[in-house]
Amino acid sequence: EESYAALQANLTAVQHKVNKWSMDKDKELQSMKYSHTAFLDSHNELTQQLKSRERQIKSKAEKSAQEVDKHMQTLSGVDTENERVQASIQTIPRELAELQQQLELEKENMLQLQSSLNNSDRERKHKQAQLESGHDMYEKYLGLSLERQLKGALVFKMHNVDPKEPKRQFSFAVRINDDTEQYSVTDCTPPVHCLSEMVKVLNETNSLTEFVRGLRKEWRRMLY
Protein backbone atom coordinates (compact mmCIF):
# COMPACT_ATOMS: atom_id res chain seq x y z
CA GLU A 1 0.00 0.00 0.00
CA GLU A 2 2.88 2.33 0.79
CA SER A 3 4.36 1.50 -2.58
CA TYR A 4 1.03 2.21 -4.23
CA ALA A 5 0.74 5.51 -2.40
CA ALA A 6 4.27 6.45 -3.35
CA LEU A 7 3.58 5.54 -6.95
CA GLN A 8 0.37 7.49 -6.80
CA ALA A 9 2.26 10.48 -5.43
CA ASN A 10 4.90 10.16 -8.09
CA LEU A 11 2.31 9.94 -10.80
CA THR A 12 0.56 12.98 -9.41
CA ALA A 13 3.86 14.86 -9.29
CA VAL A 14 4.67 13.76 -12.86
CA GLN A 15 1.21 14.72 -14.06
CA HIS A 16 1.59 18.10 -12.37
CA LYS A 17 4.90 18.58 -14.07
CA VAL A 18 3.43 17.47 -17.38
CA ASN A 19 0.51 19.84 -16.93
CA LYS A 20 2.91 22.66 -16.06
CA TRP A 21 5.11 21.84 -19.03
CA SER A 22 2.05 21.65 -21.25
CA MET A 23 0.84 25.01 -19.98
CA ASP A 24 4.27 26.54 -20.46
CA LYS A 25 4.46 25.16 -23.98
CA ASP A 26 0.96 26.38 -24.67
CA LYS A 27 1.94 29.85 -23.46
CA GLU A 28 5.09 29.65 -25.54
CA LEU A 29 3.09 28.58 -28.57
CA GLN A 30 0.59 31.38 -28.00
CA SER A 31 3.46 33.82 -27.66
CA MET A 32 5.02 32.45 -30.84
CA LYS A 33 1.63 32.62 -32.52
CA TYR A 34 1.19 36.24 -31.47
CA SER A 35 4.73 37.06 -32.58
CA HIS A 36 4.21 35.28 -35.89
CA THR A 37 0.86 36.99 -36.37
CA ALA A 38 2.41 40.36 -35.60
CA PHE A 39 5.22 39.57 -38.01
CA LEU A 40 2.75 38.58 -40.69
CA ASP A 41 0.71 41.72 -40.05
CA SER A 42 3.86 43.81 -40.23
CA HIS A 43 4.92 41.94 -43.33
CA ASN A 44 1.50 42.45 -44.91
CA GLU A 45 1.58 46.15 -44.08
CA LEU A 46 5.06 46.43 -45.50
CA THR A 47 3.89 44.52 -48.54
CA GLN A 48 0.98 46.91 -48.97
CA GLN A 49 3.33 49.89 -48.56
CA LEU A 50 5.68 48.37 -51.12
CA LYS A 51 2.79 47.78 -53.51
CA SER A 52 1.55 51.33 -52.97
CA ARG A 53 5.06 52.65 -53.53
CA GLU A 54 5.31 50.49 -56.63
CA ARG A 55 2.05 51.94 -57.97
CA GLN A 56 3.27 55.48 -57.27
CA ILE A 57 6.55 54.76 -59.03
CA LYS A 58 4.69 53.28 -62.02
CA SER A 59 2.35 56.29 -62.12
CA LYS A 60 5.31 58.69 -62.01
CA ALA A 61 7.08 56.63 -64.63
CA GLU A 62 4.03 56.78 -66.92
CA LYS A 63 3.70 60.53 -66.38
CA SER A 64 7.41 60.95 -67.03
CA ALA A 65 7.08 58.88 -70.20
CA GLN A 66 4.14 61.05 -71.29
CA GLU A 67 6.11 64.21 -70.56
CA VAL A 68 9.08 62.85 -72.48
CA ASP A 69 6.78 61.96 -75.40
CA LYS A 70 5.24 65.42 -75.26
CA HIS A 71 8.67 67.06 -75.26
CA MET A 72 9.74 64.83 -78.13
CA GLN A 73 6.68 65.93 -80.10
CA THR A 74 7.48 69.55 -79.25
CA LEU A 75 11.07 69.04 -80.35
CA SER A 76 9.80 67.43 -83.53
CA GLY A 77 7.56 70.44 -84.12
CA VAL A 78 10.50 72.75 -83.40
CA ASP A 79 12.60 70.83 -85.90
CA THR A 80 9.83 71.11 -88.49
CA GLU A 81 9.46 74.83 -87.81
CA ASN A 82 13.22 75.24 -87.96
CA GLU A 83 13.27 73.50 -91.33
CA ARG A 84 10.49 75.79 -92.54
CA VAL A 85 12.38 78.85 -91.26
CA GLN A 86 15.56 77.67 -92.92
CA ALA A 87 13.67 77.15 -96.17
CA SER A 88 12.18 80.64 -95.83
CA ILE A 89 15.64 82.11 -95.16
CA GLN A 90 16.89 80.51 -98.36
CA THR A 91 14.11 82.20 -100.35
CA ILE A 92 14.82 85.67 -98.88
CA PRO A 93 17.53 86.67 -101.39
CA ARG A 94 15.22 85.81 -104.31
CA GLU A 95 12.31 87.64 -102.71
CA LEU A 96 14.53 90.65 -102.01
CA ALA A 97 15.59 90.70 -105.63
CA GLU A 98 11.96 90.55 -106.76
CA LEU A 99 11.04 93.34 -104.35
CA GLN A 100 13.92 95.42 -105.65
CA GLN A 101 12.67 94.91 -109.20
CA GLN A 102 9.16 95.87 -108.12
CA LEU A 103 10.49 98.98 -106.38
CA GLU A 104 12.42 99.98 -109.49
CA LEU A 105 9.31 99.43 -111.60
CA GLU A 106 7.18 101.44 -109.16
CA LYS A 107 9.79 104.19 -109.16
CA GLU A 108 9.71 104.30 -112.95
CA ASN A 109 5.90 104.36 -112.91
CA MET A 110 5.96 107.18 -110.36
CA LEU A 111 8.33 109.19 -112.55
CA GLN A 112 6.10 108.62 -115.58
CA LEU A 113 3.03 109.58 -113.56
CA GLN A 114 4.74 112.70 -112.25
CA SER A 115 5.75 113.64 -115.78
CA SER A 116 2.21 113.02 -116.98
CA LEU A 117 0.79 115.13 -114.13
CA ASN A 118 3.24 117.92 -114.89
CA ASN A 119 2.25 117.83 -118.57
CA SER A 120 -1.43 117.78 -117.65
CA ASP A 121 -0.94 120.68 -115.27
CA ARG A 122 0.91 122.67 -117.91
CA GLU A 123 -1.81 121.89 -120.45
CA ARG A 124 -4.54 122.89 -117.99
CA LYS A 125 -2.76 126.15 -117.19
CA HIS A 126 -2.29 126.79 -120.90
CA LYS A 127 -6.00 126.25 -121.54
CA GLN A 128 -6.94 128.46 -118.60
CA ALA A 129 -4.59 131.17 -119.86
CA GLN A 130 -6.06 130.82 -123.32
CA LEU A 131 -9.53 131.28 -121.87
CA GLU A 132 -8.51 134.52 -120.18
CA SER A 133 -5.98 135.97 -122.63
CA GLY A 134 -8.44 136.42 -125.50
CA HIS A 135 -10.86 138.49 -123.47
CA ASP A 136 -9.87 141.90 -124.88
CA MET A 137 -9.99 140.73 -128.48
CA TYR A 138 -13.35 139.02 -127.99
CA GLU A 139 -14.82 142.04 -126.28
CA LYS A 140 -13.60 144.44 -128.93
CA TYR A 141 -14.59 142.55 -132.09
CA LEU A 142 -17.42 140.28 -130.98
CA GLY A 143 -19.04 142.36 -128.26
CA LEU A 144 -18.17 139.58 -125.83
CA SER A 145 -17.59 139.70 -122.07
CA LEU A 146 -16.41 137.01 -119.63
CA GLU A 147 -17.75 136.25 -116.19
CA ARG A 148 -16.11 133.75 -113.81
CA GLN A 149 -18.42 131.48 -111.79
CA LEU A 150 -17.73 130.03 -108.35
CA LYS A 151 -17.35 126.50 -109.72
CA GLY A 152 -14.47 127.56 -111.98
CA ALA A 153 -16.43 127.97 -115.20
CA LEU A 154 -16.21 131.00 -117.47
CA VAL A 155 -19.45 132.40 -118.86
CA PHE A 156 -19.15 133.90 -122.35
CA LYS A 157 -21.74 136.62 -123.01
CA MET A 158 -21.86 137.79 -126.62
CA HIS A 159 -23.65 140.71 -128.38
CA ASN A 160 -23.62 141.99 -131.94
CA VAL A 161 -24.75 138.60 -133.20
CA ASP A 162 -28.24 139.50 -134.35
CA PRO A 163 -28.05 142.46 -136.82
CA LYS A 164 -31.68 143.25 -136.14
CA GLU A 165 -31.14 143.28 -132.39
CA PRO A 166 -27.44 144.00 -131.61
CA LYS A 167 -27.95 144.13 -127.84
CA ARG A 168 -29.51 140.66 -127.71
CA GLN A 169 -27.35 138.42 -125.52
CA PHE A 170 -26.03 135.01 -126.60
CA SER A 171 -24.12 133.03 -123.98
CA PHE A 172 -22.51 129.73 -122.94
CA ALA A 173 -20.38 128.47 -120.04
CA VAL A 174 -17.13 126.58 -120.49
CA ARG A 175 -14.96 124.84 -117.91
CA ILE A 176 -12.06 122.40 -117.79
CA ASN A 177 -12.82 119.04 -116.17
CA ASP A 178 -10.29 118.38 -113.38
CA ASP A 179 -10.32 114.61 -113.95
CA THR A 180 -10.16 114.41 -117.75
CA GLU A 181 -8.50 117.77 -118.52
CA GLN A 182 -11.17 118.19 -121.21
CA TYR A 183 -13.36 121.18 -122.06
CA SER A 184 -17.06 120.97 -121.27
CA VAL A 185 -19.67 123.47 -122.45
CA THR A 186 -23.03 124.04 -120.72
CA ASP A 187 -25.88 126.59 -120.60
CA CYS A 188 -25.68 127.39 -124.30
CA THR A 189 -28.35 130.03 -124.99
CA PRO A 190 -29.91 129.80 -127.50
CA PRO A 191 -29.27 126.03 -127.90
CA VAL A 192 -27.27 124.71 -130.83
CA HIS A 193 -28.06 121.21 -132.07
CA CYS A 194 -24.47 120.44 -133.09
CA LEU A 195 -22.92 121.61 -129.79
CA SER A 196 -21.60 118.19 -128.72
CA GLU A 197 -19.78 117.76 -132.03
CA MET A 198 -18.28 121.23 -131.72
CA VAL A 199 -17.05 120.47 -128.17
CA LYS A 200 -15.46 117.27 -129.45
CA VAL A 201 -13.58 119.27 -132.10
CA LEU A 202 -12.60 121.81 -129.42
CA ASN A 203 -10.95 119.10 -127.32
CA GLU A 204 -9.19 117.71 -130.37
CA THR A 205 -7.81 121.04 -131.63
CA ASN A 206 -7.54 122.82 -128.25
CA SER A 207 -8.53 126.04 -130.07
CA LEU A 208 -11.06 128.00 -128.04
CA THR A 209 -10.93 130.88 -130.54
CA GLU A 210 -12.15 128.67 -133.38
CA PHE A 211 -14.86 127.28 -131.11
CA VAL A 212 -16.19 130.77 -130.29
CA ARG A 213 -16.11 131.74 -133.97
CA GLY A 214 -17.88 128.54 -134.97
CA LEU A 215 -20.55 128.94 -132.32
CA ARG A 216 -21.13 132.56 -133.39
CA LYS A 217 -21.56 131.39 -136.99
CA GLU A 218 -24.10 128.77 -135.87
CA TRP A 219 -26.09 131.40 -133.99
CA ARG A 220 -26.02 133.74 -136.99
CA ARG A 221 -27.03 130.86 -139.30
CA MET A 222 -30.01 130.15 -137.05
CA LEU A 223 -31.23 133.76 -137.55
CA TYR A 224 -31.72 133.36 -141.29
mmCIF file of C-alpha atoms in Angstrom:
data_model
loop_
_atom_site.group_PDB
_atom_site.id
_atom_site.type_symbol
_atom_site.label_atom_id
_atom_site.label_comp_id
_atom_site.label_asym_id
_atom_site.label_seq_id
_atom_site.Cartn_x
_atom_site.Cartn_y
_atom_site.Cartn_z
ATOM 1 C CA GLU A 1 0.000 0.000 0.000
ATOM 2 C CA GLU A 2 2.883 2.329 0.788
ATOM 3 C CA SER A 3 4.358 1.504 -2.583
ATOM 4 C CA TYR A 4 1.033 2.211 -4.233
ATOM 5 C CA ALA A 5 0.742 5.506 -2.404
ATOM 6 C CA ALA A 6 4.267 6.453 -3.353
ATOM 7 C CA LEU A 7 3.575 5.539 -6.953
ATOM 8 C CA GLN A 8 0.373 7.489 -6.803
ATOM 9 C CA ALA A 9 2.259 10.481 -5.427
ATOM 10 C CA ASN A 10 4.905 10.156 -8.095
ATOM 11 C CA LEU A 11 2.310 9.942 -10.797
ATOM 12 C CA THR A 12 0.560 12.985 -9.415
ATOM 13 C CA ALA A 13 3.863 14.857 -9.291
ATOM 14 C CA VAL A 14 4.671 13.761 -12.855
ATOM 15 C CA GLN A 15 1.215 14.722 -14.061
ATOM 16 C CA HIS A 16 1.589 18.096 -12.372
ATOM 17 C CA LYS A 17 4.904 18.580 -14.072
ATOM 18 C CA VAL A 18 3.427 17.472 -17.379
ATOM 19 C CA ASN A 19 0.514 19.838 -16.932
ATOM 20 C CA LYS A 20 2.905 22.663 -16.055
ATOM 21 C CA TRP A 21 5.114 21.839 -19.031
ATOM 22 C CA SER A 22 2.048 21.655 -21.251
ATOM 23 C CA MET A 23 0.836 25.006 -19.975
ATOM 24 C CA ASP A 24 4.265 26.539 -20.459
ATOM 25 C CA LYS A 25 4.463 25.158 -23.977
ATOM 26 C CA ASP A 26 0.956 26.380 -24.674
ATOM 27 C CA LYS A 27 1.942 29.851 -23.462
ATOM 28 C CA GLU A 28 5.092 29.649 -25.537
ATOM 29 C CA LEU A 29 3.087 28.583 -28.569
ATOM 30 C CA GLN A 30 0.592 31.381 -28.001
ATOM 31 C CA SER A 31 3.461 33.821 -27.655
ATOM 32 C CA MET A 32 5.018 32.450 -30.838
ATOM 33 C CA LYS A 33 1.630 32.621 -32.517
ATOM 34 C CA TYR A 34 1.187 36.242 -31.468
ATOM 35 C CA SER A 35 4.729 37.056 -32.576
ATOM 36 C CA HIS A 36 4.213 35.277 -35.891
ATOM 37 C CA THR A 37 0.861 36.985 -36.375
ATOM 38 C CA ALA A 38 2.415 40.362 -35.598
ATOM 39 C CA PHE A 39 5.222 39.572 -38.011
ATOM 40 C CA LEU A 40 2.745 38.584 -40.692
ATOM 41 C CA ASP A 41 0.712 41.724 -40.045
ATOM 42 C CA SER A 42 3.863 43.811 -40.225
ATOM 43 C CA HIS A 43 4.918 41.936 -43.331
ATOM 44 C CA ASN A 44 1.500 42.453 -44.912
ATOM 45 C CA GLU A 45 1.578 46.150 -44.077
ATOM 46 C CA LEU A 46 5.063 46.434 -45.498
ATOM 47 C CA THR A 47 3.886 44.522 -48.537
ATOM 48 C CA GLN A 48 0.977 46.914 -48.972
ATOM 49 C CA GLN A 49 3.327 49.887 -48.561
ATOM 50 C CA LEU A 50 5.684 48.374 -51.120
ATOM 51 C CA LYS A 51 2.791 47.776 -53.515
ATOM 52 C CA SER A 52 1.549 51.333 -52.975
ATOM 53 C CA ARG A 53 5.056 52.650 -53.529
ATOM 54 C CA GLU A 54 5.308 50.490 -56.630
ATOM 55 C CA ARG A 55 2.052 51.936 -57.966
ATOM 56 C CA GLN A 56 3.272 55.478 -57.266
ATOM 57 C CA ILE A 57 6.549 54.763 -59.026
ATOM 58 C CA LYS A 58 4.693 53.276 -62.024
ATOM 59 C CA SER A 59 2.347 56.287 -62.119
ATOM 60 C CA LYS A 60 5.308 58.692 -62.006
ATOM 61 C CA ALA A 61 7.079 56.633 -64.635
ATOM 62 C CA GLU A 62 4.028 56.780 -66.916
ATOM 63 C CA LYS A 63 3.702 60.535 -66.381
ATOM 64 C CA SER A 64 7.413 60.955 -67.031
ATOM 65 C CA ALA A 65 7.078 58.883 -70.196
ATOM 66 C CA GLN A 66 4.137 61.046 -71.289
ATOM 67 C CA GLU A 67 6.114 64.214 -70.561
ATOM 68 C CA VAL A 68 9.075 62.850 -72.482
ATOM 69 C CA ASP A 69 6.777 61.958 -75.402
ATOM 70 C CA LYS A 70 5.242 65.423 -75.259
ATOM 71 C CA HIS A 71 8.669 67.064 -75.257
ATOM 72 C CA MET A 72 9.740 64.828 -78.125
ATOM 73 C CA GLN A 73 6.685 65.933 -80.099
ATOM 74 C CA THR A 74 7.477 69.550 -79.245
ATOM 75 C CA LEU A 75 11.070 69.041 -80.353
ATOM 76 C CA SER A 76 9.804 67.428 -83.530
ATOM 77 C CA GLY A 77 7.564 70.444 -84.116
ATOM 78 C CA VAL A 78 10.496 72.748 -83.401
ATOM 79 C CA ASP A 79 12.601 70.828 -85.902
ATOM 80 C CA THR A 80 9.831 71.111 -88.494
ATOM 81 C CA GLU A 81 9.464 74.835 -87.815
ATOM 82 C CA ASN A 82 13.218 75.244 -87.961
ATOM 83 C CA GLU A 83 13.274 73.501 -91.330
ATOM 84 C CA ARG A 84 10.493 75.791 -92.541
ATOM 85 C CA VAL A 85 12.381 78.852 -91.264
ATOM 86 C CA GLN A 86 15.564 77.669 -92.925
ATOM 87 C CA ALA A 87 13.667 77.149 -96.172
ATOM 88 C CA SER A 88 12.180 80.637 -95.825
ATOM 89 C CA ILE A 89 15.636 82.107 -95.159
ATOM 90 C CA GLN A 90 16.886 80.511 -98.358
ATOM 91 C CA THR A 91 14.113 82.204 -100.350
ATOM 92 C CA ILE A 92 14.816 85.669 -98.880
ATOM 93 C CA PRO A 93 17.529 86.666 -101.391
ATOM 94 C CA ARG A 94 15.223 85.808 -104.314
ATOM 95 C CA GLU A 95 12.312 87.642 -102.712
ATOM 96 C CA LEU A 96 14.526 90.654 -102.013
ATOM 97 C CA ALA A 97 15.586 90.697 -105.632
ATOM 98 C CA GLU A 98 11.959 90.546 -106.756
ATOM 99 C CA LEU A 99 11.039 93.343 -104.346
ATOM 100 C CA GLN A 100 13.922 95.416 -105.648
ATOM 101 C CA GLN A 101 12.669 94.915 -109.201
ATOM 102 C CA GLN A 102 9.164 95.873 -108.124
ATOM 103 C CA LEU A 103 10.492 98.976 -106.382
ATOM 104 C CA GLU A 104 12.420 99.982 -109.485
ATOM 105 C CA LEU A 105 9.305 99.428 -111.598
ATOM 106 C CA GLU A 106 7.177 101.444 -109.161
ATOM 107 C CA LYS A 107 9.789 104.193 -109.157
ATOM 108 C CA GLU A 108 9.711 104.302 -112.954
ATOM 109 C CA ASN A 109 5.896 104.357 -112.911
ATOM 110 C CA MET A 110 5.964 107.183 -110.362
ATOM 111 C CA LEU A 111 8.329 109.188 -112.551
ATOM 112 C CA GLN A 112 6.100 108.623 -115.579
ATOM 113 C CA LEU A 113 3.027 109.579 -113.563
ATOM 114 C CA GLN A 114 4.738 112.698 -112.254
ATOM 115 C CA SER A 115 5.754 113.641 -115.778
ATOM 116 C CA SER A 116 2.212 113.021 -116.977
ATOM 117 C CA LEU A 117 0.787 115.131 -114.130
ATOM 118 C CA ASN A 118 3.235 117.916 -114.895
ATOM 119 C CA ASN A 119 2.255 117.827 -118.570
ATOM 120 C CA SER A 120 -1.431 117.784 -117.649
ATOM 121 C CA ASP A 121 -0.939 120.684 -115.268
ATOM 122 C CA ARG A 122 0.911 122.667 -117.910
ATOM 123 C CA GLU A 123 -1.812 121.892 -120.448
ATOM 124 C CA ARG A 124 -4.545 122.890 -117.987
ATOM 125 C CA LYS A 125 -2.761 126.153 -117.194
ATOM 126 C CA HIS A 126 -2.292 126.787 -120.903
ATOM 127 C CA LYS A 127 -6.002 126.251 -121.542
ATOM 128 C CA GLN A 128 -6.936 128.460 -118.604
ATOM 129 C CA ALA A 129 -4.587 131.170 -119.861
ATOM 130 C CA GLN A 130 -6.061 130.823 -123.319
ATOM 131 C CA LEU A 131 -9.528 131.275 -121.866
ATOM 132 C CA GLU A 132 -8.507 134.517 -120.184
ATOM 133 C CA SER A 133 -5.979 135.971 -122.633
ATOM 134 C CA GLY A 134 -8.445 136.424 -125.500
ATOM 135 C CA HIS A 135 -10.860 138.494 -123.467
ATOM 136 C CA ASP A 136 -9.872 141.898 -124.880
ATOM 137 C CA MET A 137 -9.992 140.732 -128.480
ATOM 138 C CA TYR A 138 -13.348 139.021 -127.993
ATOM 139 C CA GLU A 139 -14.820 142.037 -126.282
ATOM 140 C CA LYS A 140 -13.596 144.443 -128.930
ATOM 141 C CA TYR A 141 -14.594 142.549 -132.089
ATOM 142 C CA LEU A 142 -17.421 140.280 -130.983
ATOM 143 C CA GLY A 143 -19.042 142.359 -128.258
ATOM 144 C CA LEU A 144 -18.169 139.575 -125.834
ATOM 145 C CA SER A 145 -17.595 139.699 -122.066
ATOM 146 C CA LEU A 146 -16.409 137.010 -119.629
ATOM 147 C CA GLU A 147 -17.754 136.251 -116.188
ATOM 148 C CA ARG A 148 -16.108 133.751 -113.815
ATOM 149 C CA GLN A 149 -18.420 131.479 -111.790
ATOM 150 C CA LEU A 150 -17.735 130.032 -108.351
ATOM 151 C CA LYS A 151 -17.350 126.499 -109.722
ATOM 152 C CA GLY A 152 -14.474 127.559 -111.978
ATOM 153 C CA ALA A 153 -16.431 127.975 -115.196
ATOM 154 C CA LEU A 154 -16.208 131.000 -117.470
ATOM 155 C CA VAL A 155 -19.453 132.396 -118.860
ATOM 156 C CA PHE A 156 -19.152 133.896 -122.351
ATOM 157 C CA LYS A 157 -21.738 136.623 -123.009
ATOM 158 C CA MET A 158 -21.861 137.787 -126.617
ATOM 159 C CA HIS A 159 -23.651 140.708 -128.377
ATOM 160 C CA ASN A 160 -23.616 141.992 -131.942
ATOM 161 C CA VAL A 161 -24.751 138.603 -133.196
ATOM 162 C CA ASP A 162 -28.243 139.504 -134.349
ATOM 163 C CA PRO A 163 -28.049 142.463 -136.815
ATOM 164 C CA LYS A 164 -31.682 143.253 -136.140
ATOM 165 C CA GLU A 165 -31.138 143.281 -132.389
ATOM 166 C CA PRO A 166 -27.442 143.998 -131.612
ATOM 167 C CA LYS A 167 -27.949 144.127 -127.836
ATOM 168 C CA ARG A 168 -29.508 140.663 -127.706
ATOM 169 C CA GLN A 169 -27.345 138.421 -125.524
ATOM 170 C CA PHE A 170 -26.027 135.012 -126.596
ATOM 171 C CA SER A 171 -24.119 133.027 -123.984
ATOM 172 C CA PHE A 172 -22.511 129.734 -122.942
ATOM 173 C CA ALA A 173 -20.383 128.466 -120.037
ATOM 174 C CA VAL A 174 -17.127 126.580 -120.490
ATOM 175 C CA ARG A 175 -14.964 124.838 -117.911
ATOM 176 C CA ILE A 176 -12.059 122.404 -117.788
ATOM 177 C CA ASN A 177 -12.821 119.038 -116.167
ATOM 178 C CA ASP A 178 -10.295 118.377 -113.377
ATOM 179 C CA ASP A 179 -10.324 114.608 -113.954
ATOM 180 C CA THR A 180 -10.164 114.415 -117.750
ATOM 181 C CA GLU A 181 -8.502 117.768 -118.521
ATOM 182 C CA GLN A 182 -11.170 118.188 -121.208
ATOM 183 C CA TYR A 183 -13.364 121.184 -122.061
ATOM 184 C CA SER A 184 -17.056 120.970 -121.272
ATOM 185 C CA VAL A 185 -19.673 123.474 -122.449
ATOM 186 C CA THR A 186 -23.030 124.044 -120.718
ATOM 187 C CA ASP A 187 -25.876 126.586 -120.605
ATOM 188 C CA CYS A 188 -25.679 127.387 -124.305
ATOM 189 C CA THR A 189 -28.348 130.032 -124.988
ATOM 190 C CA PRO A 190 -29.909 129.798 -127.497
ATOM 191 C CA PRO A 191 -29.272 126.034 -127.895
ATOM 192 C CA VAL A 192 -27.269 124.715 -130.834
ATOM 193 C CA HIS A 193 -28.064 121.207 -132.070
ATOM 194 C CA CYS A 194 -24.472 120.439 -133.086
ATOM 195 C CA LEU A 195 -22.922 121.612 -129.794
ATOM 196 C CA SER A 196 -21.596 118.187 -128.716
ATOM 197 C CA GLU A 197 -19.782 117.758 -132.035
ATOM 198 C CA MET A 198 -18.278 121.231 -131.718
ATOM 199 C CA VAL A 199 -17.053 120.469 -128.171
ATOM 200 C CA LYS A 200 -15.463 117.267 -129.452
ATOM 201 C CA VAL A 201 -13.575 119.270 -132.101
ATOM 202 C CA LEU A 202 -12.599 121.814 -129.421
ATOM 203 C CA ASN A 203 -10.946 119.103 -127.316
ATOM 204 C CA GLU A 204 -9.186 117.707 -130.371
ATOM 205 C CA THR A 205 -7.814 121.038 -131.629
ATOM 206 C CA ASN A 206 -7.542 122.821 -128.254
ATOM 207 C CA SER A 207 -8.530 126.040 -130.073
ATOM 208 C CA LEU A 208 -11.059 127.999 -128.038
ATOM 209 C CA THR A 209 -10.928 130.882 -130.543
ATOM 210 C CA GLU A 210 -12.146 128.668 -133.376
ATOM 211 C CA PHE A 211 -14.864 127.282 -131.105
ATOM 212 C CA VAL A 212 -16.189 130.767 -130.293
ATOM 213 C CA ARG A 213 -16.110 131.738 -133.966
ATOM 214 C CA GLY A 214 -17.876 128.542 -134.974
ATOM 215 C CA LEU A 215 -20.554 128.943 -132.318
ATOM 216 C CA ARG A 216 -21.130 132.563 -133.385
ATOM 217 C CA LYS A 217 -21.556 131.390 -136.990
ATOM 218 C CA GLU A 218 -24.104 128.772 -135.869
ATOM 219 C CA TRP A 219 -26.085 131.398 -133.993
ATOM 220 C CA ARG A 220 -26.017 133.744 -136.994
ATOM 221 C CA ARG A 221 -27.032 130.861 -139.299
ATOM 222 C CA MET A 222 -30.012 130.152 -137.052
ATOM 223 C CA LEU A 223 -31.226 133.758 -137.549
ATOM 224 C CA TYR A 224 -31.718 133.355 -141.294
#
